[in-house]
Every structure is written in C-alpha cells, then in structure tokens.
Amino acid sequence: MNLQFAQLIVNGIAVGSIIALAAVGLTLTLGILRLSNFAHGDFLTLGAYLTFILNTLFKINIWLSMVIAAVGTVAAMLLSEKLLWSRMRSIRANSTTFIIISIGLALFIRNGIIFIWGGSNKNYDLPISSAIDVGGLKIQPNQLLVFVLAILIILVLHYVLQNTKIGKAMRAVADDLDLARVSGINVDQVILWTWVMTGSLTSLGGSMYGLITAVRPNMGWFLILPLFASVILGGIGNPYGAIAAAFIIGIAQETSTPLLGSQYKQGVALLIMILVLLVRPKGLFKGTI
C-alpha cells in the first residue's frame, strides 16, 4: 500500500472516531425525539471551547477539562430542551418548524462563541509531543488517543443501551413512542437521558477534535453535513450504523484529498450518502424511522 494513502487512512480513522461520537448523539435525537437538530455541530464546538477555557485559563488537566466541559454542554442542551423543544412538542409543531428553530439556535451559539472568544483559532495548553513512527507512518499521539477514547466510549454506550433499564427504555421509545408510553415507560425521563447522553458524546467529540485540529468557531458547522450523512447512511436511529458510517465517511474524506483537495471533503461525504441511498434507500443498516 502506498505510504501516503496509508497515512491518509490513519488520519481518516481519527476523524471518523470524532464523527462517530457526535453522530451517535445526533442519531439518538433523531431516532428518539424525531428532531433534526442542525445546532448539533455548534454544541460540539461549544464543548471544544469549554474545554479550551478550562484547560488554558484555569489550568485544569485536559482530561478533567473534557469531563467538566461535557457537563456544561449537557446543561446547555437541557436548557434548549426546556426553553425550545419541549414547548414545540407541546404545541405539536411540524418538522419544518423544528428545523428552522435548530438552524436559528446554531447561528445563536456560533455567533455567541465568536462574540465571547473571537474568531481566531485556539489551541489547548498541551506539551509538544513527537509523532510515533510505525513502519514509516507518522501517527500523532493525539490521533491514537482519540481513537482509543472513542472505542472505549462506544463500548460504554453499547453496555448502557443493551444492559441498563434506561437503555432498554430508550430503544423502546425509538421503536414506537406511543406503544412505549402506554406500556408504562416514563418518556420524559427517556428524553432527559437522551439529552444527557447526546450532550456528553457531542462535547467529547468536540474536545477530541480540538486535540487533532485547532479549536475554531465553525469547526462544528463544517462537521454537520458529514454527521447527517453518517446518521442517514447508517440508518436513522441506529447508533451502531452511525458509528460504522462515520468511519466510512471519515476515511473516504481524507483519502479523497490528493485527488480533489481538502475543500471538497463535505462533498465526498454527501456523494457517498447519495450513492448508497440509491441502492439502499433506508441506509446500510436498519433504522428506527
């Protein structure tokens, strides 16, 4: 295998790990809450900025900063649920209204970040580390950490969804909301835990994206199309499908750069999604919608 191509695959796996975490959160909100949240990418950015502030301004360890930032991002998502989404559901707003509100929320968060922290790129306060040489491949320690952390988090998510009471309730609500409600499942509690899991995964994805790139106001916005592509490609509401699709898209985006250039990465993600949907209209895996 060409060394340059192998290097791009390594980069794609690192990016795919981040897309996977955020895409799981997005597919949960789509599958359980039936919400196409275009502010999802900007919550990812918020997580990265909160980590940056804690790490650089308060000199808190980067890993602890990520955890605290996840709590802050969850709080912001719960606030949006309280002020926006629960009220829209109570008046039975249509899907178009939800999409327009989510786009407005995305713009509000992004411009708020620019207003508070400015538009320049930021970097975490981390020691400089040299790349690991593996057979000529240059693997940044942060890329390896991102991949390992993503796998660990995905394993924890699998355990929660398959073996805990709330995980089983979430799967029941995703399959059939009305049936779950009449079966005695506390849907409000499921909604709360959906936001907690979504906020945690999305914030950690943003924080880890900041490890391998700079922290910037539009980082999440540039990821929103690959995120939606992963969710749709993997089957809406299917977290495992979203993870698999995220790695496919991450690798495809990075390996396309020598031929197309980095500016067309998003186009590659959408092209893959369209080609697969022409053959499998419901995505690669079975979804809940």
Short mmCIF file of C-alpha atoms in Angstrom, two decimals:
data_model
loop_
_atom_site.label_atom_id
_atom_site.label_comp_id
_atom_site.label_asym_id
_atom_site.label_seq_id
_atom_site.Cartn_x
_atom_site.Cartn_y
_atom_site.Cartn_z
CA MET A 1 0.00 0.00 0.00
CA ASN A 2 1.22 3.47 -0.88
CA LEU A 3 2.61 5.12 2.26
CA GLN A 4 0.81 8.40 1.61
CA PHE A 5 -2.50 6.58 1.15
CA ALA A 6 -1.93 4.63 4.37
CA GLN A 7 -1.21 7.90 6.17
CA LEU A 8 -4.50 9.33 4.91
CA ILE A 9 -6.34 6.26 6.20
CA VAL A 10 -4.82 6.82 9.65
CA ASN A 11 -5.99 10.45 9.52
CA GLY A 12 -9.42 9.28 8.35
CA ILE A 13 -9.76 6.86 11.26
CA ALA A 14 -9.03 9.70 13.71
CA VAL A 15 -11.59 11.98 12.06
CA GLY A 16 -14.05 9.08 11.79
CA SER A 17 -13.74 8.49 15.55
CA ILE A 18 -14.87 12.05 16.23
CA ILE A 19 -17.68 11.93 13.66
CA ALA A 20 -18.81 8.62 15.21
CA LEU A 21 -19.20 10.09 18.71
CA ALA A 22 -21.14 13.13 17.53
CA ALA A 23 -23.18 11.10 15.02
CA VAL A 24 -24.36 8.76 17.78
CA GLY A 25 -25.71 11.76 19.68
CA LEU A 26 -27.41 13.08 16.54
CA THR A 27 -28.97 9.72 15.65
CA LEU A 28 -30.33 9.39 19.21
CA THR A 29 -32.11 12.76 18.96
CA LEU A 30 -33.42 11.83 15.53
CA GLY A 31 -34.49 8.33 16.49
CA ILE A 32 -35.98 9.08 19.91
CA LEU A 33 -37.03 12.74 19.77
CA ARG A 34 -37.67 12.90 15.99
CA LEU A 35 -35.57 16.09 15.97
CA SER A 36 -33.30 17.07 13.08
CA ASN A 37 -31.03 19.27 15.18
CA PHE A 38 -28.86 21.45 12.95
CA ALA A 39 -27.41 23.06 16.10
CA HIS A 40 -25.76 19.74 16.94
CA GLY A 41 -22.45 20.75 15.35
CA ASP A 42 -22.38 24.01 17.27
CA PHE A 43 -22.91 22.19 20.56
CA LEU A 44 -19.84 20.18 19.53
CA THR A 45 -17.99 23.49 19.09
CA LEU A 46 -19.24 24.66 22.49
CA GLY A 47 -17.77 21.54 24.11
CA ALA A 48 -14.40 22.24 22.50
CA TYR A 49 -14.41 25.88 23.67
CA LEU A 50 -15.40 24.99 27.22
CA THR A 51 -12.52 22.51 27.29
CA PHE A 52 -10.19 25.22 25.95
CA ILE A 53 -11.22 27.71 28.64
CA LEU A 54 -10.87 25.20 31.47
CA ASN A 55 -7.53 23.95 30.18
CA THR A 56 -5.87 27.25 29.31
CA LEU A 57 -7.48 29.83 31.61
CA PHE A 58 -7.98 27.72 34.73
CA LYS A 59 -5.01 25.39 34.03
CA ILE A 60 -7.10 22.26 34.59
CA ASN A 61 -5.83 18.93 33.27
CA ILE A 62 -7.07 18.36 29.69
CA TRP A 63 -8.93 15.14 30.52
CA LEU A 64 -10.71 16.64 33.51
CA SER A 65 -11.46 19.70 31.37
CA MET A 66 -13.18 17.43 28.83
CA VAL A 67 -15.39 15.89 31.52
CA ILE A 68 -16.39 19.27 33.01
CA ALA A 69 -16.99 20.65 29.50
CA ALA A 70 -19.30 17.69 28.80
CA VAL A 71 -21.33 18.62 31.91
CA GLY A 72 -21.56 22.21 30.66
CA THR A 73 -22.65 21.11 27.18
CA VAL A 74 -25.30 18.79 28.66
CA ALA A 75 -26.60 21.74 30.72
CA ALA A 76 -26.83 23.88 27.56
CA MET A 77 -28.72 21.11 25.73
CA LEU A 78 -31.12 20.64 28.65
CA LEU A 79 -31.73 24.40 28.67
CA SER A 80 -32.59 24.29 24.96
CA GLU A 81 -34.94 21.37 25.68
CA LYS A 82 -36.67 23.35 28.42
CA LEU A 83 -36.97 26.62 26.50
CA LEU A 84 -37.48 25.35 22.95
CA TRP A 85 -38.04 21.70 22.14
CA SER A 86 -40.48 20.72 24.92
CA ARG A 87 -42.63 23.74 24.13
CA MET A 88 -42.61 22.97 20.41
CA ARG A 89 -43.63 19.37 21.10
CA SER A 90 -46.44 20.53 23.40
CA ILE A 91 -48.00 22.59 20.57
CA ARG A 92 -47.30 19.78 18.08
CA ALA A 93 -45.08 21.91 15.84
CA ASN A 94 -44.23 20.33 12.50
CA SER A 95 -40.79 19.10 11.46
CA THR A 96 -40.11 22.20 9.34
CA THR A 97 -40.56 24.43 12.40
CA PHE A 98 -38.12 22.28 14.37
CA ILE A 99 -35.51 22.51 11.59
CA ILE A 100 -35.82 26.31 11.28
CA ILE A 101 -35.54 26.76 15.06
CA SER A 102 -32.49 24.47 15.20
CA ILE A 103 -30.77 26.49 12.45
CA GLY A 104 -31.51 29.68 14.40
CA LEU A 105 -30.11 28.08 17.56
CA ALA A 106 -26.98 27.05 15.64
CA LEU A 107 -26.41 30.63 14.49
CA PHE A 108 -27.03 31.93 18.03
CA ILE A 109 -24.46 29.55 19.57
CA ARG A 110 -21.84 30.15 16.87
CA ASN A 111 -22.12 33.93 16.97
CA GLY A 112 -22.15 33.84 20.76
CA ILE A 113 -18.86 31.93 20.68
CA ILE A 114 -17.37 34.48 18.26
CA PHE A 115 -18.63 37.36 20.44
CA ILE A 116 -17.09 35.90 23.62
CA TRP A 117 -13.90 34.25 22.35
CA GLY A 118 -13.32 35.87 18.95
CA GLY A 119 -12.94 34.23 15.57
CA SER A 120 -9.27 33.22 15.73
CA ASN A 121 -8.06 29.65 16.11
CA LYS A 122 -7.31 28.42 19.64
CA ASN A 123 -5.11 25.59 20.89
CA TYR A 124 -5.13 23.63 24.13
CA ASP A 125 -2.28 24.08 26.58
CA LEU A 126 -0.56 20.75 25.92
CA PRO A 127 3.07 19.67 25.84
CA ILE A 128 4.50 19.23 22.34
CA SER A 129 4.88 15.54 21.51
CA SER A 130 6.64 13.96 18.55
CA ALA A 131 4.83 11.65 16.15
CA ILE A 132 5.11 7.88 16.56
CA ASP A 133 6.82 6.22 13.60
CA VAL A 134 5.18 2.89 12.66
CA GLY A 135 6.72 1.45 9.51
CA GLY A 136 7.09 4.89 8.01
CA LEU A 137 3.62 6.03 9.10
CA LYS A 138 3.59 9.13 11.27
CA ILE A 139 0.91 8.74 13.94
CA GLN A 140 0.35 11.68 16.24
CA PRO A 141 -0.14 10.59 19.88
CA ASN A 142 -3.35 12.64 19.98
CA GLN A 143 -4.73 10.72 16.99
CA LEU A 144 -4.09 7.45 18.78
CA LEU A 145 -5.67 8.78 21.98
CA VAL A 146 -8.73 9.98 20.08
CA PHE A 147 -9.23 6.55 18.52
CA VAL A 148 -8.76 4.65 21.80
CA LEU A 149 -11.06 7.01 23.71
CA ALA A 150 -13.72 6.77 21.00
CA ILE A 151 -13.66 2.97 21.14
CA LEU A 152 -13.90 2.97 24.96
CA ILE A 153 -16.81 5.44 24.91
CA ILE A 154 -18.61 3.39 22.23
CA LEU A 155 -18.22 0.23 24.35
CA VAL A 156 -19.70 2.05 27.37
CA LEU A 157 -22.57 3.27 25.18
CA HIS A 158 -23.20 -0.30 23.97
CA TYR A 159 -23.38 -1.52 27.57
CA VAL A 160 -25.80 1.25 28.55
CA LEU A 161 -28.12 0.66 25.59
CA GLN A 162 -28.17 -3.12 25.88
CA ASN A 163 -27.96 -3.83 29.61
CA THR A 164 -29.48 -0.96 31.58
CA LYS A 165 -33.11 -0.11 32.25
CA ILE A 166 -32.84 3.36 30.70
CA GLY A 167 -31.07 1.96 27.64
CA LYS A 168 -33.87 -0.54 27.03
CA ALA A 169 -36.43 2.22 27.54
CA MET A 170 -34.64 4.42 25.00
CA ARG A 171 -34.71 1.61 22.44
CA ALA A 172 -38.41 1.05 23.12
CA VAL A 173 -39.23 4.74 22.62
CA ALA A 174 -37.17 4.81 19.42
CA ASP A 175 -39.11 1.81 18.05
CA ASP A 176 -42.61 3.09 18.94
CA LEU A 177 -43.21 6.17 21.10
CA ASP A 178 -46.94 5.65 21.65
CA LEU A 179 -46.57 1.97 22.49
CA ALA A 180 -43.76 2.79 24.92
CA ARG A 181 -45.94 5.40 26.65
CA VAL A 182 -48.94 3.07 27.11
CA SER A 183 -46.55 0.35 28.32
CA GLY A 184 -45.73 2.50 31.33
CA ILE A 185 -42.32 3.82 30.22
CA ASN A 186 -41.51 7.27 31.58
CA VAL A 187 -40.98 9.06 28.28
CA ASP A 188 -39.95 12.35 29.96
CA GLN A 189 -37.14 10.50 31.75
CA VAL A 190 -36.07 8.92 28.46
CA ILE A 191 -35.96 12.38 26.85
CA LEU A 192 -33.82 13.68 29.73
CA TRP A 193 -31.34 10.81 29.44
CA THR A 194 -31.26 11.16 25.67
CA TRP A 195 -30.05 14.75 26.05
CA VAL A 196 -27.54 13.74 28.74
CA MET A 197 -26.01 11.06 26.51
CA THR A 198 -26.18 13.24 23.40
CA GLY A 199 -24.55 16.21 25.13
CA SER A 200 -21.80 14.07 26.65
CA LEU A 201 -20.90 12.31 23.40
CA THR A 202 -21.08 15.50 21.33
CA SER A 203 -18.96 17.51 23.77
CA LEU A 204 -16.32 14.77 24.00
CA GLY A 205 -16.27 14.60 20.20
CA GLY A 206 -15.66 18.35 20.00
CA SER A 207 -12.99 18.27 22.70
CA MET A 208 -11.15 15.46 20.93
CA TYR A 209 -11.48 17.21 17.57
CA GLY A 210 -9.66 20.11 19.20
CA LEU A 211 -6.82 17.71 20.06
CA ILE A 212 -6.07 16.94 16.40
CA THR A 213 -7.02 20.33 14.91
CA ALA A 214 -7.36 23.89 16.16
CA VAL A 215 -10.42 24.98 18.15
CA ARG A 216 -12.37 27.42 15.96
CA PRO A 217 -15.95 28.79 15.87
CA ASN A 218 -17.02 26.98 12.68
CA MET A 219 -15.50 23.57 13.45
CA GLY A 220 -18.86 22.01 14.27
CA TRP A 221 -20.67 23.67 11.39
CA PHE A 222 -18.24 22.10 8.91
CA LEU A 223 -18.93 18.71 10.50
CA ILE A 224 -22.74 18.92 10.42
CA LEU A 225 -23.09 17.56 6.87
CA PRO A 226 -20.79 14.55 7.49
CA LEU A 227 -22.72 13.97 10.72
CA PHE A 228 -26.08 13.89 8.99
CA ALA A 229 -24.58 11.79 6.21
CA SER A 230 -23.37 9.26 8.81
CA VAL A 231 -26.77 9.16 10.52
CA ILE A 232 -28.70 8.66 7.27
CA LEU A 233 -26.17 6.24 5.81
CA GLY A 234 -26.16 4.13 8.97
CA GLY A 235 -29.96 4.06 9.29
CA ILE A 236 -31.71 6.83 11.22
CA GLY A 237 -31.90 5.98 14.92
CA ASN A 238 -29.32 3.19 14.69
CA PRO A 239 -26.25 4.19 16.78
CA TYR A 240 -24.17 1.23 15.57
CA GLY A 241 -24.95 2.04 11.95
CA ALA A 242 -23.97 5.68 12.57
CA ILE A 243 -20.62 4.57 14.02
CA ALA A 244 -19.84 2.32 11.04
CA ALA A 245 -20.91 5.01 8.55
CA ALA A 246 -18.84 7.63 10.38
CA PHE A 247 -15.65 5.63 9.90
CA ILE A 248 -16.51 5.04 6.23
CA ILE A 249 -17.06 8.76 5.67
CA GLY A 250 -14.03 9.83 7.72
CA ILE A 251 -11.68 7.58 5.74
CA ALA A 252 -13.30 8.46 2.40
CA GLN A 253 -13.00 12.18 3.09
CA GLU A 254 -9.31 12.03 3.97
CA THR A 255 -8.30 9.66 1.15
CA SER A 256 -10.04 11.88 -1.41
CA THR A 257 -7.88 14.93 -0.63
CA PRO A 258 -4.95 14.14 -3.00
CA LEU A 259 -7.39 13.90 -5.91
CA LEU A 260 -9.98 16.55 -5.07
CA GLY A 261 -8.37 18.79 -2.45
CA SER A 262 -9.45 19.36 1.14
CA GLN A 263 -12.16 21.88 0.18
CA TYR A 264 -14.35 19.11 -1.25
CA LYS A 265 -14.38 16.82 1.79
CA GLN A 266 -18.00 17.57 2.61
CA GLY A 267 -18.98 16.88 -0.98
CA VAL A 268 -17.40 13.43 -0.74
CA ALA A 269 -19.48 12.61 2.37
CA LEU A 270 -22.70 13.63 0.62
CA LEU A 271 -21.77 11.81 -2.59
CA ILE A 272 -21.22 8.56 -0.67
CA MET A 273 -24.55 9.02 1.08
CA ILE A 274 -26.41 9.61 -2.20
CA LEU A 275 -24.81 6.64 -3.98
CA VAL A 276 -25.61 4.26 -1.12
CA LEU A 277 -29.19 5.54 -0.77
CA LEU A 278 -29.79 4.94 -4.48
CA VAL A 279 -29.12 1.26 -3.80
CA ARG A 280 -30.36 1.04 -0.19
CA PRO A 281 -32.91 3.83 0.44
CA LYS A 282 -33.06 3.12 4.20
CA GLY A 283 -29.27 3.17 4.65
CA LEU A 284 -26.72 0.44 5.21
CA PHE A 285 -28.40 -0.79 8.39
CA LYS A 286 -31.95 -0.96 9.75
CA GLY A 287 -33.06 2.32 11.30
CA THR A 288 -35.97 3.19 13.59
CA ILE A 289 -37.59 5.66 11.17
#
